[in-house]
């Protein structure tokens, strides 16, 4: 039978016996929990809270719930059961979950997406009943308690062993003790299994409580830090002796309703880290008071009834990392949170307009509707409404807020009525105002600017400032003259308005803000009015406050908080705090300060705490116990340091100093989306992730991260940066997701860190190393492949060109050889034969000689031309030196035979290659020039110069001949 907790209904109405509403929050399926029917709540070593529910296992990190079910199909779930019964973390960090009919290991890296698919079932497990509890044995194995017996699970062999615990019982609970023994509870017996296997049984004879039918049931065990053994039963809470033995009284004391418990059925026992002992009961929650040796209980209010009892059962007690208590529901009881009060606690109305203290230090809260308004006096346990006695023609208080009633420094009481201001004489107790008439009533006849009084304020001189709606003037009652003075203008004729807030600074100057806009300072008998031109926030300023350092704080309707460090300065220098600085809203309605100098600002979203020295914020909302944060109208610090906030409800907050030894918040990567899907990481998150490789077309990646956050008011923000990109750490933000799109190729390292309200930074930062691969055409192997292919292509082209050149050279060589050997030899032969024919005796006739001579000349010329052609196309003569050599030889043959001297100057670059056509043309020009010099110039000396200028060949020829007539 699974335990059902109806704590949600209970705790919404639960009150302490001394009139304090518990600062609680109830979670449900709307928050992501798989079911509100719980079997256990356990905190692991990492700080996660685990909830065993009837629909499976749920994990909570302070932000969201993550749910897990057993197996993947109906067959598996039918085999092990649907509910999670118990949860265990072993010493080596393994997580185990008990199902109704099996033991399952929680796999942090599930291969098939299900973390609870590795389940084991004892052989011969009775079909009736179910698993009750699991615990780790001293040897590292796991105890599994079934309704029908006890089993040991051998972890190394993944098998169960049945353990003999005597006759069958309906076993309900077990606890592994520090000495290695095992405590087992059943419906009619308490058993103690010693380390050697011996079994001791305890019952009524050893002092265990029984009902009228001699029946008792063990529900829970606890070995506290002092070594005491507590046993919860359905008949009371038992404190066992140090070394109980069968046959002797083993129970020192049984705590019942006579000791402060709301009921005798104890369901769970828990000791919080501060040493407090908590007991979950059938009718509520109890806290052990060692000083009083009794319990302080939180019970359902009178008249509330559920299932025939006075309240619902509370069990499954646990504590989160911030010290908050969790219980059935699941319900969270905040340790550092707001305690709220309502009409149930004696308030005349839940809507509070003003809060202050009388001379005796008694807190007074002024309530609003229903009319008439009352002064609600707090006696430390409850409120008692007091209605001051009003004259008949003043039937109600004014509708103003905050400073509307007060006790002045002489003890006289001032009350703003609907037709004037009433001053009551000093009385012994505030309750006496109900029977005391005012000693003086101030009306418009006495100089009041109006009858709808909005604010009253007493300055250090004892004068009382008065504002009235409908009048743009400021009034001051003078204690010395008992006269009301009215002011309507400030310096330079600036009009004043209806004051809505007053405060006095250290210099004795009175500051006031007005209904629509502007701020004024009354100093040395005159008003100075400041507007937005001097830096005053726009719109109205509903609250003014001077802190311990003398700084003036202003609450604005749209620009957050404004601060003046030197209110006495002639020129005002404002400093602003808005949402960009960490405020949860820019619409501030009230301000106060705790004893450590931290500022508290009420706004529609809750209350923001600001440390002016560091600029850090902490935010409190409904999760911190503020029932209705929407309309906070008043804030006050009492003489004990408690902070009170009034609006649609009244809340008290007991601030504590910041913990200097508080560790930095942890940080972990929870999810990574890459390659179009989720990258596999641990279900519990990881601080370091490596080995992610993204293709060029998949260069987008998303990171999700979290820091465990169970502290009410904690405002954890996150900073991140991407190593491999030019950006530095981002600004702190509450977002827990970062996307990077269109990343260029390269190696990256994503870093994220958490920053809490005190400015502590998680060290080291969580990191993810990943690589974005370049496109195929940019990868090294592709570049090498392309370079190799290009090189082979160039080499092939080069080789082809060489083959072509070689082939051309061979052709040229063959042509030159053929011309020389065949045509040249034939022409030479013609020339020789022509000469022989010319010299033969039969060749005396002129007719025969002249043609033969002509044939011989043509043949010689043809031989010379052919020699030039052969020389020009010969690939062995492609250098400048070859051209020079042939030109020298020709010049020597022609010029020397005519006794003409010549100088030949040639360039030093003899091995410079010269194309065939260039060589031929240069040589032919040279020959023509030489012939012209010989035939026409009549010269005796010739100079020939051949030069290389840049990439050009220059030929210059000159002689000392007769020249030519220029005309």
Tab-separated table of C-alpha atoms in Angstrom, residues 100-418:
chain	number	residue	atom	x	y	z
A	100	UNK	CA	7.150	-2.654	-6.543
A	101	UNK	CA	8.580	-5.976	-7.722
A	102	UNK	CA	12.215	-5.293	-8.706
A	103	UNK	CA	15.428	-3.409	-8.055
A	104	UNK	CA	16.636	-1.180	-10.907
A	105	UNK	CA	19.917	0.610	-11.473
A	106	UNK	CA	19.728	4.183	-12.723
A	107	UNK	CA	21.927	4.406	-15.824
A	108	UNK	CA	23.285	7.929	-16.265
A	109	UNK	CA	24.174	7.140	-19.921
A	110	UNK	CA	21.143	5.229	-21.169
A	111	UNK	CA	21.843	3.608	-24.529
A	112	UNK	CA	18.217	3.411	-25.601
A	113	UNK	CA	17.059	6.598	-23.955
A	114	UNK	CA	15.668	4.925	-20.810
A	115	UNK	CA	17.624	5.236	-17.573
A	116	UNK	CA	15.557	2.650	-15.689
A	117	UNK	CA	15.737	-0.353	-17.981
A	118	UNK	CA	18.323	-2.419	-16.037
A	119	UNK	CA	16.114	-4.189	-13.485
A	120	UNK	CA	16.617	-7.281	-11.287
A	121	UNK	CA	13.984	-9.389	-9.558
A	122	UNK	CA	14.484	-11.878	-6.719
A	123	UNK	CA	13.628	-15.442	-7.593
A	124	UNK	CA	10.542	-16.722	-5.855
A	125	UNK	CA	9.304	-13.249	-4.958
A	126	UNK	CA	5.793	-13.511	-3.528
A	127	UNK	CA	3.170	-12.303	-5.954
A	128	UNK	CA	1.294	-10.476	-3.230
A	129	UNK	CA	2.767	-7.394	-1.579
A	130	UNK	CA	5.584	-5.261	-2.885
A	131	UNK	CA	9.045	-3.908	-2.118
A	132	UNK	CA	9.019	-1.574	0.893
A	133	UNK	CA	12.549	-0.218	1.276
A	134	UNK	CA	16.147	-0.583	0.079
A	135	UNK	CA	19.411	0.229	1.911
A	136	UNK	CA	23.121	-0.238	1.379
A	137	UNK	CA	24.751	-2.913	3.516
A	138	UNK	CA	28.075	-2.439	5.277
A	139	UNK	CA	29.802	-4.634	2.676
A	140	UNK	CA	28.494	-2.567	-0.248
A	141	UNK	CA	25.684	-4.895	-1.234
A	142	UNK	CA	22.054	-3.795	-1.180
A	143	UNK	CA	19.301	-4.808	1.206
A	144	UNK	CA	15.864	-5.144	-0.334
A	145	UNK	CA	12.913	-5.400	2.030
A	146	UNK	CA	9.768	-6.950	0.634
A	147	UNK	CA	6.509	-7.287	2.502
A	148	UNK	CA	7.185	-11.004	2.519
A	149	UNK	CA	10.879	-11.084	3.448
A	150	UNK	CA	14.421	-9.697	3.307
A	151	UNK	CA	16.842	-10.108	0.379
A	152	UNK	CA	20.489	-9.227	-0.191
A	153	UNK	CA	21.465	-8.118	-3.695
A	154	UNK	CA	25.087	-9.019	-4.493
A	155	UNK	CA	26.104	-6.168	-6.751
A	156	UNK	CA	29.198	-7.803	-8.278
A	157	UNK	CA	27.231	-10.879	-9.361
A	158	UNK	CA	23.903	-9.149	-9.987
A	159	UNK	CA	21.938	-11.756	-8.039
A	160	UNK	CA	19.703	-11.938	-4.965
A	161	UNK	CA	20.100	-13.987	-1.789
A	162	UNK	CA	17.226	-14.630	0.576
A	163	UNK	CA	17.975	-13.698	4.207
A	164	UNK	CA	16.282	-15.485	7.094
A	165	UNK	CA	14.530	-13.039	9.459
A	166	UNK	CA	12.360	-15.540	11.264
A	167	UNK	CA	8.675	-16.088	10.878
A	168	UNK	CA	6.925	-14.184	8.088
A	169	UNK	CA	5.844	-10.670	8.924
A	170	UNK	CA	4.345	-7.805	6.959
A	171	UNK	CA	7.634	-5.863	6.804
A	172	UNK	CA	7.319	-2.115	6.309
A	173	UNK	CA	10.676	-0.419	6.972
A	174	UNK	CA	14.400	-0.968	7.495
A	175	UNK	CA	17.518	0.982	8.399
A	176	UNK	CA	21.196	0.066	8.088
A	177	UNK	CA	22.817	1.159	11.361
A	178	UNK	CA	26.321	2.523	11.737
A	179	UNK	CA	27.548	-0.618	13.550
A	180	UNK	CA	26.588	-2.847	10.622
A	181	UNK	CA	23.380	-4.100	12.181
A	182	UNK	CA	19.998	-3.830	10.518
A	183	UNK	CA	16.726	-2.578	11.972
A	184	UNK	CA	13.491	-3.908	10.515
A	185	UNK	CA	9.972	-2.755	11.238
A	186	UNK	CA	6.760	-4.654	10.730
A	187	UNK	CA	3.132	-4.274	11.665
A	188	UNK	CA	3.521	-6.207	14.935
A	189	UNK	CA	7.227	-6.465	15.558
A	190	UNK	CA	10.491	-4.533	15.724
A	191	UNK	CA	13.494	-6.644	14.717
A	192	UNK	CA	17.211	-6.007	15.087
A	193	UNK	CA	19.537	-8.126	12.905
A	194	UNK	CA	23.041	-8.127	14.363
A	195	UNK	CA	26.185	-8.136	12.171
A	196	UNK	CA	26.681	-11.850	12.951
A	197	UNK	CA	23.214	-12.661	11.628
A	198	UNK	CA	21.508	-13.086	15.005
A	199	UNK	CA	18.026	-11.601	15.250
A	200	UNK	CA	16.521	-9.727	18.203
A	201	UNK	CA	12.797	-8.998	18.433
A	202	UNK	CA	11.096	-6.301	20.472
A	203	UNK	CA	7.457	-5.830	21.326
A	204	UNK	CA	5.128	-4.630	24.027
A	205	UNK	CA	7.249	-6.195	26.731
A	206	UNK	CA	10.196	-4.008	25.820
A	207	UNK	CA	8.117	-0.852	26.108
A	208	UNK	CA	6.856	-0.423	22.564
A	209	UNK	CA	3.453	1.289	22.567
A	210	UNK	CA	0.385	-0.664	21.525
A	211	UNK	CA	-3.247	0.251	21.060
A	212	UNK	CA	-6.223	-1.264	22.837
A	213	UNK	CA	-5.954	-4.317	20.626
A	214	UNK	CA	-2.280	-4.800	21.420
A	215	UNK	CA	-1.370	-3.754	17.923
A	216	UNK	CA	1.447	-1.490	16.839
A	217	UNK	CA	3.171	-0.709	13.581
A	218	UNK	CA	6.724	0.537	12.949
A	219	UNK	CA	6.811	3.231	10.271
A	220	UNK	CA	10.281	4.848	10.371
A	221	UNK	CA	13.760	4.883	11.905
A	222	UNK	CA	16.324	7.601	12.641
A	223	UNK	CA	19.763	7.493	14.266
A	224	UNK	CA	20.401	11.159	15.125
A	225	UNK	CA	23.777	12.893	15.368
A	226	UNK	CA	23.846	12.393	19.115
A	227	UNK	CA	23.570	8.651	18.547
A	228	UNK	CA	19.995	8.347	19.791
A	229	UNK	CA	17.699	5.891	18.049
A	230	UNK	CA	14.205	7.188	17.240
A	231	UNK	CA	11.474	4.841	16.066
A	232	UNK	CA	8.226	6.074	14.630
A	233	UNK	CA	5.143	3.992	15.246
A	234	UNK	CA	1.422	4.421	14.758
A	235	UNK	CA	1.126	4.771	18.526
A	236	UNK	CA	3.764	7.444	19.110
A	237	UNK	CA	7.441	8.331	18.732
A	238	UNK	CA	9.805	6.063	20.648
A	239	UNK	CA	13.240	6.959	21.961
A	240	UNK	CA	15.253	3.770	22.358
A	241	UNK	CA	17.966	3.103	24.922
A	242	UNK	CA	21.561	3.047	23.782
A	243	UNK	CA	21.861	-0.742	23.788
A	244	UNK	CA	18.421	-2.344	23.897
A	245	UNK	CA	18.242	-6.006	24.793
A	246	UNK	CA	15.309	-8.392	24.544
A	247	UNK	CA	13.541	-8.990	27.796
A	248	UNK	CA	14.341	-5.555	29.244
A	249	UNK	CA	12.634	-2.266	28.672
A	250	UNK	CA	14.172	-0.916	25.460
A	251	UNK	CA	12.159	2.268	25.123
A	252	UNK	CA	13.188	5.270	27.232
A	253	UNK	CA	10.193	7.387	26.374
A	254	UNK	CA	7.191	7.398	24.070
A	255	UNK	CA	6.196	10.867	22.805
A	256	UNK	CA	2.514	11.340	22.066
A	257	UNK	CA	-0.047	14.114	21.899
A	258	UNK	CA	0.726	14.775	25.553
A	259	UNK	CA	4.213	15.907	24.482
A	260	UNK	CA	2.990	18.290	21.812
A	261	UNK	CA	2.533	15.940	18.871
A	262	UNK	CA	-0.668	16.694	16.952
A	263	UNK	CA	-1.389	12.972	16.677
A	264	UNK	CA	0.092	9.669	17.702
A	265	UNK	CA	0.569	8.234	14.209
A	266	UNK	CA	4.177	9.049	13.352
A	267	UNK	CA	4.991	8.526	9.681
A	268	UNK	CA	8.538	9.861	9.281
A	269	UNK	CA	11.442	11.260	11.311
A	270	UNK	CA	14.142	13.549	9.966
A	271	UNK	CA	17.052	15.579	11.351
A	272	UNK	CA	18.001	18.685	9.382
A	273	UNK	CA	21.548	19.934	9.013
A	274	UNK	CA	21.012	22.534	11.746
A	275	UNK	CA	20.284	19.686	14.182
A	276	UNK	CA	16.507	20.171	14.351
A	277	UNK	CA	14.418	17.056	14.681
A	278	UNK	CA	11.269	16.999	12.543
A	279	UNK	CA	8.409	14.540	12.761
A	280	UNK	CA	5.814	13.924	10.046
A	281	UNK	CA	2.508	13.040	11.605
A	282	UNK	CA	-0.945	11.985	10.540
A	283	UNK	CA	-2.191	15.464	11.470
A	284	UNK	CA	0.706	17.779	10.669
A	285	UNK	CA	4.357	18.598	11.155
A	286	UNK	CA	6.225	18.804	14.472
A	287	UNK	CA	9.567	20.273	15.494
A	288	UNK	CA	11.386	18.969	18.570
A	289	UNK	CA	12.344	21.551	21.178
A	290	UNK	CA	15.129	20.192	23.369
A	291	UNK	CA	14.829	23.098	25.808
A	292	UNK	CA	11.149	22.446	26.446
A	293	UNK	CA	11.470	18.671	26.021
A	294	UNK	CA	8.359	18.700	23.860
A	295	UNK	CA	7.260	19.240	20.285
A	296	UNK	CA	6.195	22.457	18.608
A	297	UNK	CA	3.549	21.435	16.095
A	298	UNK	CA	2.081	22.885	12.919
A	299	UNK	CA	-1.456	21.635	12.518
A	300	UNK	CA	-4.509	22.249	10.406
A	301	UNK	CA	-6.678	25.104	11.557
A	302	UNK	CA	-9.613	24.317	13.732
A	303	UNK	CA	-12.575	22.981	11.841
A	304	UNK	CA	-10.552	21.659	8.902
A	305	UNK	CA	-11.206	17.996	8.313
A	306	UNK	CA	-9.960	15.516	5.737
A	307	UNK	CA	-10.881	11.822	5.541
A	308	UNK	CA	-12.126	11.775	9.104
A	309	UNK	CA	-8.975	13.159	10.734
A	310	UNK	CA	-7.943	16.639	11.783
A	311	UNK	CA	-5.491	16.995	8.927
A	312	UNK	CA	-3.623	15.088	6.242
A	313	UNK	CA	-0.660	12.817	6.828
A	314	UNK	CA	2.828	14.219	6.391
A	315	UNK	CA	5.719	11.906	5.561
A	316	UNK	CA	8.725	11.613	3.263
A	317	UNK	CA	10.741	14.334	4.982
A	318	UNK	CA	13.940	15.558	3.317
A	319	UNK	CA	16.151	18.636	3.139
A	320	UNK	CA	17.588	20.370	0.090
A	321	UNK	CA	20.983	22.039	-0.214
A	322	UNK	CA	19.655	25.412	0.982
A	323	UNK	CA	18.195	23.971	4.187
A	324	UNK	CA	14.555	24.012	3.074
A	325	UNK	CA	12.409	21.157	4.367
A	326	UNK	CA	10.479	19.014	1.872
A	327	UNK	CA	7.603	16.708	2.654
A	328	UNK	CA	4.587	14.995	1.167
A	329	UNK	CA	2.723	16.942	-1.425
A	330	UNK	CA	5.466	17.557	-2.414
A	331	UNK	CA	5.673	20.665	-0.274
A	332	UNK	CA	8.627	22.932	0.392
A	333	UNK	CA	9.020	24.676	3.758
A	334	UNK	CA	11.522	27.488	3.262
A	335	UNK	CA	14.119	27.964	5.988
A	336	UNK	CA	14.966	31.550	5.029
A	337	UNK	CA	11.672	32.862	3.867
A	338	UNK	CA	8.659	35.030	4.573
A	339	UNK	CA	6.043	34.212	7.189
A	340	UNK	CA	2.611	35.546	6.331
A	341	UNK	CA	-0.260	36.617	8.529
A	342	UNK	CA	-3.931	36.984	7.694
A	343	UNK	CA	-7.328	37.361	9.301
A	344	UNK	CA	-6.848	33.855	10.688
A	345	UNK	CA	-4.102	35.355	12.855
A	346	UNK	CA	-6.390	38.081	14.115
A	347	UNK	CA	-5.929	40.782	11.498
A	348	UNK	CA	-9.020	42.847	10.844
A	349	UNK	CA	-8.217	42.709	7.113
A	350	UNK	CA	-5.620	41.043	4.912
A	351	UNK	CA	-4.920	44.365	3.156
A	352	UNK	CA	-2.291	46.364	5.034
A	353	UNK	CA	-1.663	50.080	4.426
A	354	UNK	CA	0.901	51.005	7.109
A	355	UNK	CA	3.269	49.361	9.630
A	356	UNK	CA	4.973	50.966	12.653
A	357	UNK	CA	5.817	50.397	16.355
A	358	UNK	CA	4.623	52.110	19.480
A	359	UNK	CA	6.891	53.248	22.302
A	360	UNK	CA	6.629	49.807	23.915
A	361	UNK	CA	7.965	48.127	20.768
A	362	UNK	CA	4.669	46.514	19.857
A	363	UNK	CA	4.172	46.148	16.123
A	364	UNK	CA	1.056	47.788	14.710
A	365	UNK	CA	-0.335	47.156	11.237
A	366	UNK	CA	-3.074	49.398	9.882
A	367	UNK	CA	-5.585	47.434	7.852
A	368	UNK	CA	-7.749	48.714	5.019
A	369	UNK	CA	-11.102	47.406	3.898
A	370	UNK	CA	-13.484	46.444	5.315
A	371	UNK	CA	-14.070	49.847	6.875
A	372	UNK	CA	-13.524	51.194	9.415
A	373	UNK	CA	-9.768	50.683	9.461
A	374	UNK	CA	-8.210	49.196	12.569
A	375	UNK	CA	-4.883	49.306	14.327
A	376	UNK	CA	-3.823	45.646	14.485
A	377	UNK	CA	-1.518	45.131	17.465
A	378	UNK	CA	0.879	42.175	17.430
A	379	UNK	CA	1.536	40.540	20.795
A	380	UNK	CA	4.203	38.157	19.470
A	381	UNK	CA	1.755	35.371	18.714
A	382	UNK	CA	-1.336	36.942	17.188
A	383	UNK	CA	-2.868	40.257	16.180
A	384	UNK	CA	-5.591	42.069	18.044
A	385	UNK	CA	-7.513	44.775	16.173
A	386	UNK	CA	-8.049	48.099	17.933
A	387	UNK	CA	-10.493	50.738	16.675
A	388	UNK	CA	-9.713	54.176	18.140
A	389	UNK	CA	-12.759	55.995	19.383
A	390	UNK	CA	-13.786	58.703	16.927
A	391	UNK	CA	-16.203	61.581	17.440
A	392	UNK	CA	-19.581	61.028	15.838
A	393	UNK	CA	-19.055	63.363	12.922
A	394	UNK	CA	-15.811	61.551	11.918
A	395	UNK	CA	-17.061	58.087	11.078
A	396	UNK	CA	-13.960	56.569	9.463
A	397	UNK	CA	-10.250	56.852	8.960
A	398	UNK	CA	-8.786	58.388	5.824
A	399	UNK	CA	-8.036	56.266	2.766
A	400	UNK	CA	-4.377	57.289	2.654
A	401	UNK	CA	-1.567	54.814	3.121
A	402	UNK	CA	1.792	54.303	4.842
A	403	UNK	CA	2.281	57.231	7.272
A	404	UNK	CA	-1.364	57.798	8.273
A	405	UNK	CA	-1.299	57.011	12.036
A	406	UNK	CA	1.578	57.184	14.486
A	407	UNK	CA	2.618	57.829	18.073
A	408	UNK	CA	4.762	60.933	18.388
A	409	UNK	CA	7.816	61.377	20.604
A	410	UNK	CA	5.695	62.561	23.543
A	411	UNK	CA	3.474	59.477	23.434
A	412	UNK	CA	0.486	61.231	21.894
A	413	UNK	CA	-1.332	59.408	19.088
A	414	UNK	CA	-2.139	60.987	15.736
A	415	UNK	CA	-4.909	59.510	13.606
A	416	UNK	CA	-5.924	60.749	10.145
A	417	UNK	CA	-9.711	60.765	9.895
A	418	UNK	CA	-12.027	61.330	6.979
